[in-house]
mmCIF file of C-alpha atoms in Angstrom:
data_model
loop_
_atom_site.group_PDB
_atom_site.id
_atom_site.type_symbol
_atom_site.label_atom_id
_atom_site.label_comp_id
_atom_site.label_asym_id
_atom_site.label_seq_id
_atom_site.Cartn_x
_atom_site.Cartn_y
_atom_site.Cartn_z
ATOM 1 C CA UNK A 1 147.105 35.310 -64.290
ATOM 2 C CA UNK A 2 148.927 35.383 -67.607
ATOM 3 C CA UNK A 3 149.761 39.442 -66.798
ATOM 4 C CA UNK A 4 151.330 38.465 -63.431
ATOM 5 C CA UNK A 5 153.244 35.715 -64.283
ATOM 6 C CA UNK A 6 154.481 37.935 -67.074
ATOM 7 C CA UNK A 7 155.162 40.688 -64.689
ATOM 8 C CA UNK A 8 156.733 38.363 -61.464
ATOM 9 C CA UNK A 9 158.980 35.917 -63.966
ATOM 10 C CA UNK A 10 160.457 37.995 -66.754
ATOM 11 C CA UNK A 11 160.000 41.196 -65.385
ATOM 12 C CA UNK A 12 157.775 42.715 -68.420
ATOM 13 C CA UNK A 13 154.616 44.839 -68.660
ATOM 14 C CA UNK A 14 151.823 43.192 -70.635
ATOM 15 C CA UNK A 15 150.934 46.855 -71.702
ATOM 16 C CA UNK A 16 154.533 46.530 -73.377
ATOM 17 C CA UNK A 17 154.054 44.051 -75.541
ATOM 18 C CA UNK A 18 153.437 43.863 -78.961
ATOM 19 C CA UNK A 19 150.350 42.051 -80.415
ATOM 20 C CA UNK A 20 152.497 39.236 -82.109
ATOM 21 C CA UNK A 21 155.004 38.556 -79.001
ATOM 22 C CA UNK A 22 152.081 38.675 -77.062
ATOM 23 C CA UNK A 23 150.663 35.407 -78.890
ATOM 24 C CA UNK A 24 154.091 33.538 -78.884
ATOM 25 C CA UNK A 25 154.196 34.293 -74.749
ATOM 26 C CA UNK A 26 150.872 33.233 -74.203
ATOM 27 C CA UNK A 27 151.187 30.108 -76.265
ATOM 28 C CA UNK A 28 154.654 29.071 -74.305
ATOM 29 C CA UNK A 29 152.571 30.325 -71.370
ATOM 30 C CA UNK A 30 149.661 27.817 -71.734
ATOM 31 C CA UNK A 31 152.078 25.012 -72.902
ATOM 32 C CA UNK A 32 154.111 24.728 -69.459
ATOM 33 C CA UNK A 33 150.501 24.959 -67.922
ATOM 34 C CA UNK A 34 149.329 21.990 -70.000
ATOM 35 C CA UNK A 35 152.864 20.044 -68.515
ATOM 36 C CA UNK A 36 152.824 20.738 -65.142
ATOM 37 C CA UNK A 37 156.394 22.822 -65.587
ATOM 38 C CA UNK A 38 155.445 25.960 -64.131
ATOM 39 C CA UNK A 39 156.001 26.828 -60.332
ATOM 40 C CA UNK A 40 153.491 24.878 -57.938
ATOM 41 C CA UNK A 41 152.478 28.616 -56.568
ATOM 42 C CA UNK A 42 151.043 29.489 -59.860
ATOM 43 C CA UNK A 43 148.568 26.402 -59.658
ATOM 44 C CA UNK A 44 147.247 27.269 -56.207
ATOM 45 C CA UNK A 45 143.674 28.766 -55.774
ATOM 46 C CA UNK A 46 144.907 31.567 -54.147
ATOM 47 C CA UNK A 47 147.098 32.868 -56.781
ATOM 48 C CA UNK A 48 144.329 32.947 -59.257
ATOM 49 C CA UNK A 49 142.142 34.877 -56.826
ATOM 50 C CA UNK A 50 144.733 37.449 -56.354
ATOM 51 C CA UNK A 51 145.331 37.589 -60.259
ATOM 52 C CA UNK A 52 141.227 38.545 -60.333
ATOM 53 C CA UNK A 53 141.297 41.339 -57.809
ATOM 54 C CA UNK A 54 144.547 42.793 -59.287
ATOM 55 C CA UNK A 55 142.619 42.451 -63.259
ATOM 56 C CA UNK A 56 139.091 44.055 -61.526
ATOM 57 C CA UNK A 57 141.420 46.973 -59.882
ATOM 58 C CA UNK A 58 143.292 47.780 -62.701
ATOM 59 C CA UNK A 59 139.819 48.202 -65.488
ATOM 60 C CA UNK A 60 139.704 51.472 -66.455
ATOM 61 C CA UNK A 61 136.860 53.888 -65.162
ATOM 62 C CA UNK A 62 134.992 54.971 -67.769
ATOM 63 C CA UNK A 63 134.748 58.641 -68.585
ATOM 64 C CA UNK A 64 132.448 60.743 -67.030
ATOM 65 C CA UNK A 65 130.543 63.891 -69.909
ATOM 66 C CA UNK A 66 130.935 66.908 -68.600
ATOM 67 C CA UNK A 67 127.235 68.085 -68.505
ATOM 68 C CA UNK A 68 126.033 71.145 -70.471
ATOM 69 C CA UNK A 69 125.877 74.496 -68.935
ATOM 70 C CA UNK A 70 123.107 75.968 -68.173
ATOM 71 C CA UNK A 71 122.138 79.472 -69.412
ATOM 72 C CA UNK A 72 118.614 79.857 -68.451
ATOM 73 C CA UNK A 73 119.650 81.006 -65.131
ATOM 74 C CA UNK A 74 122.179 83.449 -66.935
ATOM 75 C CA UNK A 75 118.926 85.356 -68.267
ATOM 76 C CA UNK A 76 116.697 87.710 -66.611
ATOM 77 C CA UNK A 77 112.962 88.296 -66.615
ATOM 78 C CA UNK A 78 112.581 88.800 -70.043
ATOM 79 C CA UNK A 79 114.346 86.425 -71.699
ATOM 80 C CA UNK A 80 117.859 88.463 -72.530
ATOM 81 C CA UNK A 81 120.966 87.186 -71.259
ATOM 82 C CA UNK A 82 122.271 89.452 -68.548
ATOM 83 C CA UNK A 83 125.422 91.294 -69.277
ATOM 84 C CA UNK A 84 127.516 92.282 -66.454
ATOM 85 C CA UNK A 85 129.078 96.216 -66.882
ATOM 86 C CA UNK A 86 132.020 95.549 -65.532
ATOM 87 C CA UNK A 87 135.019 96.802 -67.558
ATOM 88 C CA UNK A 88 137.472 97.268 -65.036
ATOM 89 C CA UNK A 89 138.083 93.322 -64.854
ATOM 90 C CA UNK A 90 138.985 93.164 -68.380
ATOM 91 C CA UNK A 91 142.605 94.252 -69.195
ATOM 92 C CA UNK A 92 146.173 94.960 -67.104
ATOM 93 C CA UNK A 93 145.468 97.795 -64.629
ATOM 94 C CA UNK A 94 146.558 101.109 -66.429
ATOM 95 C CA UNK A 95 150.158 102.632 -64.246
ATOM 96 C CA UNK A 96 149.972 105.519 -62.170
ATOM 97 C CA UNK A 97 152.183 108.039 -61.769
ATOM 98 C CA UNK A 98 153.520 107.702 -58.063
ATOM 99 C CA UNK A 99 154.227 104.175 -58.916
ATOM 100 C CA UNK A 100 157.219 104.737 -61.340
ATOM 101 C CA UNK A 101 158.872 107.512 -59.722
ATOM 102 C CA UNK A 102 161.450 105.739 -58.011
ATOM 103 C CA UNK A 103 161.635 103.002 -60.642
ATOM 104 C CA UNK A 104 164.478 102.725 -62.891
ATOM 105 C CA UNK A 105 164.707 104.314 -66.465
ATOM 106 C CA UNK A 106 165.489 101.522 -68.722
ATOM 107 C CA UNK A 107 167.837 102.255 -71.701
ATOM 108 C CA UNK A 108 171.200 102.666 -72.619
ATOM 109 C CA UNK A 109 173.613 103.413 -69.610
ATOM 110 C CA UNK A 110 177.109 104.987 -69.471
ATOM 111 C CA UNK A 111 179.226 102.353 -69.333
ATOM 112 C CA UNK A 112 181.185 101.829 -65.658
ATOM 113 C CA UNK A 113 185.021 100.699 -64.806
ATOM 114 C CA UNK A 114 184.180 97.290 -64.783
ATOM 115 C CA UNK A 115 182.841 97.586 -68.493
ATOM 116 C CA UNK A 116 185.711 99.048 -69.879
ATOM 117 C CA UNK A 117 188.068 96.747 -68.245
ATOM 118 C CA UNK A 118 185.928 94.107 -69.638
ATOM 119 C CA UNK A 119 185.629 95.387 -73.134
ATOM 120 C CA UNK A 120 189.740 96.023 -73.421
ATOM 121 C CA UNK A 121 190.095 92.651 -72.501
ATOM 122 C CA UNK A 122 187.545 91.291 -75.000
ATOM 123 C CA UNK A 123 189.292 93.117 -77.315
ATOM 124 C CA UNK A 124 192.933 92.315 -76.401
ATOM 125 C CA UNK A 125 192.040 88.635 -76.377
ATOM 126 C CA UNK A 126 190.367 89.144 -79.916
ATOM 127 C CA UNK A 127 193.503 90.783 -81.434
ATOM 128 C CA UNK A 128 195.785 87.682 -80.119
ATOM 129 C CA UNK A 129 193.126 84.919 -81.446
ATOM 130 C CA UNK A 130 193.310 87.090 -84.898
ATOM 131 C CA UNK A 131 197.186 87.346 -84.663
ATOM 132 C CA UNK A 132 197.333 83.605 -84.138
ATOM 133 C CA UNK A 133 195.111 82.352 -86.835
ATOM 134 C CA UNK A 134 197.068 85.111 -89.235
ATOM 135 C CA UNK A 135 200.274 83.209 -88.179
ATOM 136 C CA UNK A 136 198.885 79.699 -88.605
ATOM 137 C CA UNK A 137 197.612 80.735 -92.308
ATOM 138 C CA UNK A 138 200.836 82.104 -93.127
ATOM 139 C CA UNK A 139 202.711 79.290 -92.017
ATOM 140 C CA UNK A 140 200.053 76.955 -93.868
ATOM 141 C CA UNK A 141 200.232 79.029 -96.782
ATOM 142 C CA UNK A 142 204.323 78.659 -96.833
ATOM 143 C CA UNK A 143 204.098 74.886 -96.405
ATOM 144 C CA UNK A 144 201.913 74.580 -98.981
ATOM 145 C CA UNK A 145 203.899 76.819 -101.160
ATOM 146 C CA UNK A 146 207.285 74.964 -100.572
ATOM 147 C CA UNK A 147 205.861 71.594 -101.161
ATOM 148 C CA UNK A 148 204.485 72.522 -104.791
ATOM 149 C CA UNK A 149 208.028 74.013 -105.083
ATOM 150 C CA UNK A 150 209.618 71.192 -104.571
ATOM 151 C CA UNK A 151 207.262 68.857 -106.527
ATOM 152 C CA UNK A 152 208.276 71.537 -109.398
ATOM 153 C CA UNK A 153 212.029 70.753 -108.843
ATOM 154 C CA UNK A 154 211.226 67.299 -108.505
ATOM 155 C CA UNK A 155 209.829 66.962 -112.267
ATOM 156 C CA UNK A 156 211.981 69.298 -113.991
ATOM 157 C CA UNK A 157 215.265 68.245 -112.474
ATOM 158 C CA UNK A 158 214.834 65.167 -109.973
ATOM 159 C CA UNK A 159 217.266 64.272 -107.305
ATOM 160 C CA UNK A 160 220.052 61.961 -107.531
ATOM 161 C CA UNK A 161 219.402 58.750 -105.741
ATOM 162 C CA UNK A 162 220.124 58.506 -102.018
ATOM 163 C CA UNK A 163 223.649 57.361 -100.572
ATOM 164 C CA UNK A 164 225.101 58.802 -104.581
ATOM 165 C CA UNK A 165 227.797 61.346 -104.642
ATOM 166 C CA UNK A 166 225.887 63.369 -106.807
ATOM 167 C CA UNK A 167 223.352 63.050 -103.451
ATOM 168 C CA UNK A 168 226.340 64.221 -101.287
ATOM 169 C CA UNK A 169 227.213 66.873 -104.010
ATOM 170 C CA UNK A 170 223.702 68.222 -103.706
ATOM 171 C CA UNK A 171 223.487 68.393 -100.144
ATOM 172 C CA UNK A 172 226.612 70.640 -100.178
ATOM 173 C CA UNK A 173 225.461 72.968 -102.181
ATOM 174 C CA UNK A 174 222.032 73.327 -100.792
ATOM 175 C CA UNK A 175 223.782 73.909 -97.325
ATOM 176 C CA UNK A 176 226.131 76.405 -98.875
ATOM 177 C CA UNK A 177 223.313 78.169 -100.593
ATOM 178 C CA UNK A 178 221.312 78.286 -97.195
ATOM 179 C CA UNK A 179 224.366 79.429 -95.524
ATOM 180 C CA UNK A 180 225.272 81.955 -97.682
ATOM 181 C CA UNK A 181 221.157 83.030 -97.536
ATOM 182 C CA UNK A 182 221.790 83.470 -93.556
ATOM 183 C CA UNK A 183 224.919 85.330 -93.444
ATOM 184 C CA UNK A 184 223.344 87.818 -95.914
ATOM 185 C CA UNK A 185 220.474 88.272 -94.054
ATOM 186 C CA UNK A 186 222.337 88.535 -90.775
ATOM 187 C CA UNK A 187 224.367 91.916 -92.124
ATOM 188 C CA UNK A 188 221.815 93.324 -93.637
ATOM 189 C CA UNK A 189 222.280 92.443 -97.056
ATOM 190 C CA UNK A 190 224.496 93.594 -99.717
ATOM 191 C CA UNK A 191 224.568 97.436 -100.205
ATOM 192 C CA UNK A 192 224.790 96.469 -104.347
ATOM 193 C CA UNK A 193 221.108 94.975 -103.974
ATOM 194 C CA UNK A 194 219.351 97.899 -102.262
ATOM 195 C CA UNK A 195 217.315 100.427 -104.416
ATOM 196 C CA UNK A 196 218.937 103.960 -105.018
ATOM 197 C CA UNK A 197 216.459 105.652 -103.142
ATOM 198 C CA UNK A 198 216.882 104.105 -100.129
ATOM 199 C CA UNK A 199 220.420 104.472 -99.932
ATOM 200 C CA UNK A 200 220.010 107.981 -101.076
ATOM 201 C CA UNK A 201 216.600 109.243 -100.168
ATOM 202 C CA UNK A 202 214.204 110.618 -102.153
ATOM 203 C CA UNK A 203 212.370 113.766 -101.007
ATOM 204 C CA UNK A 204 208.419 112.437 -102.117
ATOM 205 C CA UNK A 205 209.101 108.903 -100.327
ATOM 206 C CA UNK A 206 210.847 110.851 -97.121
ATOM 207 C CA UNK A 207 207.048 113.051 -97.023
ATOM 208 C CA UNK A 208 205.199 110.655 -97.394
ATOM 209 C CA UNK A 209 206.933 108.515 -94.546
ATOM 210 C CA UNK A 210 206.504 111.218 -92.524
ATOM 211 C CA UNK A 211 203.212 111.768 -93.487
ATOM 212 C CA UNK A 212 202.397 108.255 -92.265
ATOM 213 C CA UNK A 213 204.001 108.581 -89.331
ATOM 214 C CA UNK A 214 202.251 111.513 -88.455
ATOM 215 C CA UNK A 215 198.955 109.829 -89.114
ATOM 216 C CA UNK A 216 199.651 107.004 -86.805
ATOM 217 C CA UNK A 217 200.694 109.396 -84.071
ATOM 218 C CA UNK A 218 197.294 111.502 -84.451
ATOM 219 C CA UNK A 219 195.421 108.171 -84.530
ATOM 220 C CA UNK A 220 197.252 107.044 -81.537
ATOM 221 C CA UNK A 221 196.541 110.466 -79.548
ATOM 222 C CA UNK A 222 192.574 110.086 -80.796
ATOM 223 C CA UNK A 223 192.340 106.615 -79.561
ATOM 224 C CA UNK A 224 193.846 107.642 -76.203
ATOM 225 C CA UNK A 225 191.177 110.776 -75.734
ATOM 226 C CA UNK A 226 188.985 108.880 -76.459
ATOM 227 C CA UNK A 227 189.821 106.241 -73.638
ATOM 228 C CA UNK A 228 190.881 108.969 -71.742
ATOM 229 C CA UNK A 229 187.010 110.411 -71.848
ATOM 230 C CA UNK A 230 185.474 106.764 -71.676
ATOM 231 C CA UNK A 231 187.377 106.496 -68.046
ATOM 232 C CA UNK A 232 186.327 109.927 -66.874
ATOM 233 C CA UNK A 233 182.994 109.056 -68.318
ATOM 234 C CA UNK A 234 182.490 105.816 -66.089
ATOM 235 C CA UNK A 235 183.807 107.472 -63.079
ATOM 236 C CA UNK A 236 181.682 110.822 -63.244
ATOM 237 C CA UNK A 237 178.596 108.063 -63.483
ATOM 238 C CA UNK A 238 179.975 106.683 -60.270
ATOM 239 C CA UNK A 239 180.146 109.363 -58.255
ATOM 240 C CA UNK A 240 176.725 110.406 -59.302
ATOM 241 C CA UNK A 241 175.321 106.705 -58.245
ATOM 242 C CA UNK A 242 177.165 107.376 -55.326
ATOM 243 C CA UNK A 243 176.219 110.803 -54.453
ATOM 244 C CA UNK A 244 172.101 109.385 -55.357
ATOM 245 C CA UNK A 245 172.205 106.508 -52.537
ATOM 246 C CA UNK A 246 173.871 109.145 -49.967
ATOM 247 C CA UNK A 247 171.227 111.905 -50.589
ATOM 248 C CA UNK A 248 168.306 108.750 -50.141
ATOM 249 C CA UNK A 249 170.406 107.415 -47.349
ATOM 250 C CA UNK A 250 170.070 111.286 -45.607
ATOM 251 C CA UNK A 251 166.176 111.783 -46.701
ATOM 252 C CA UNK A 252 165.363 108.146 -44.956
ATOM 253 C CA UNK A 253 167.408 109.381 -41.914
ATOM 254 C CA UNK A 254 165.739 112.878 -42.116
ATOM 255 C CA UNK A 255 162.641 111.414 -42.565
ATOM 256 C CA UNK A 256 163.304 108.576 -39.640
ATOM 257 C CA UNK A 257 163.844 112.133 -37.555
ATOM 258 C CA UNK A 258 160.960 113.989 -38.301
ATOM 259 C CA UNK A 259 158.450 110.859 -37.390
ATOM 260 C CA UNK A 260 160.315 110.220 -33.628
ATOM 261 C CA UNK A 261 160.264 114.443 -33.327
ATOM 262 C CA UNK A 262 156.569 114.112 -34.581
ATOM 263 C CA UNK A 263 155.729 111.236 -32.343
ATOM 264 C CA UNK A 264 157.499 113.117 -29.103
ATOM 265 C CA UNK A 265 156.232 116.518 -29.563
ATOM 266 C CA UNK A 266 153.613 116.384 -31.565
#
């Protein structure tokens, strides 16, 4: 009775409950018994019968003991256990021949069109992520750098205080300074500032520029073979696929042939 009440009126599993708000419900449970406060359903005959049937249906079978096996009728005449010679049921069949002939090699495989493409990609899409994080490190980096600059200038020769005309004074100069800084930059720079061997040249720095140069133009020509021979790779691999699934498209259809000439003629 108490589990169905518990289950119709608040909606909770007995099996749910802890042993000490199990008490406190069962106590509040008897008390509105003991008063009369409780639903005039719950004091009918009826209900408690149902309660009974529902507690009887719901005790749990007890276990049943597997029995022991028996091994006397595992023996033979004599008293030894019988042992069955049968070896082929033990083990993963062993693979014949015939059965991976047609069967695909596994291993490494030239790589097709769709590979490459992938792969350049990949690698284009690397080489921009790298570029970016570079770029946001550098510009970190300078951020960082300017602001301990400028806490440097602030302690060994602070500003003047805002709205001051030695503010104002300041301000002009800095502008003039950056100014000055851009317009430099813009021409080139002053001739005065460049090192004597680049305006003059220097035969060890002119070799080994061109040394460099050369370099990069042989690394650029290897890196293009060796796309070059990655492409010509991938297709030669597709023609053969190709080629394969036409000569086993022609033995089925020679095949198809000789069973229909076999079948007419005999």
């Amino acid at each position: 009775m108490f589990a169905m009440y518990l289950d119709i009126q608040k909606g909770i599993f007995i099996e749910d409950l802890k042993e000490e708000e199990l008490k406190g419900r069962w106590k509040s449970f008897t008390q509105k018994w003991n008063r009369g406060e409780l639903a005039e359903g719950w004091y009918d005959p009826g209900t408690l019968d149902r309660a009974r049937k529902s507690a009887a249906e719901q005790q749990p079978v007890p276990e049943q003991r597997r029995a022991s096996p028996n091994y006397a009728q595992d023996e033979d005449a004599s008293g030894s256990p019988v042992v069955e010679d049968d070896d082929d049921d033990y083990g993963p069949t062993l693979p014949h021949p015939s059965m991976n002939r047609g069967a695909a090699h596994s291993g490494p495989t030239i790589p097709k069109m769709q590979d490459l493409e992938l792969q350049r990609e990949t690698a284009i899409e690397d080489a921009i992520a790298a570029r970016a994080d570079s770029r946001e490190q550098y510009r970190d980096e300078l951020r960082a750098h300017k602001a301990s600059v400028r806490h440097l200038q602030d302690e060994i020769a602070p500003r003047a205080e805002p709205g001051t005309r030695e503010r104002q004074l300041e301000k002009k100069r800095e502008a003039a300074a950056a100014n000055r800084s851009f317009a430099e930059g813009r021409r080139g720079g002053s001739p005065e500032g460049a090192p004597e061997e680049e305006l003059m040249g220097s035969g060890d720095t002119d070799l080994a520029a061109l040394k460099k140069e050369k370099e990069k133009e042989q690394r650029k020509k290897n890196e293009r073979e060796i796309r070059r021979e990655e492409i010509l790779r991938a297709r030669a691999a597709e023609r053969e696929e190709r080629i394969q699934k036409y000569r086993e498209k022609e033995q089925e259809t020679i095949g198809w042939l000789q069973t229909l000439a076999k079948q007419r003629f005999g």
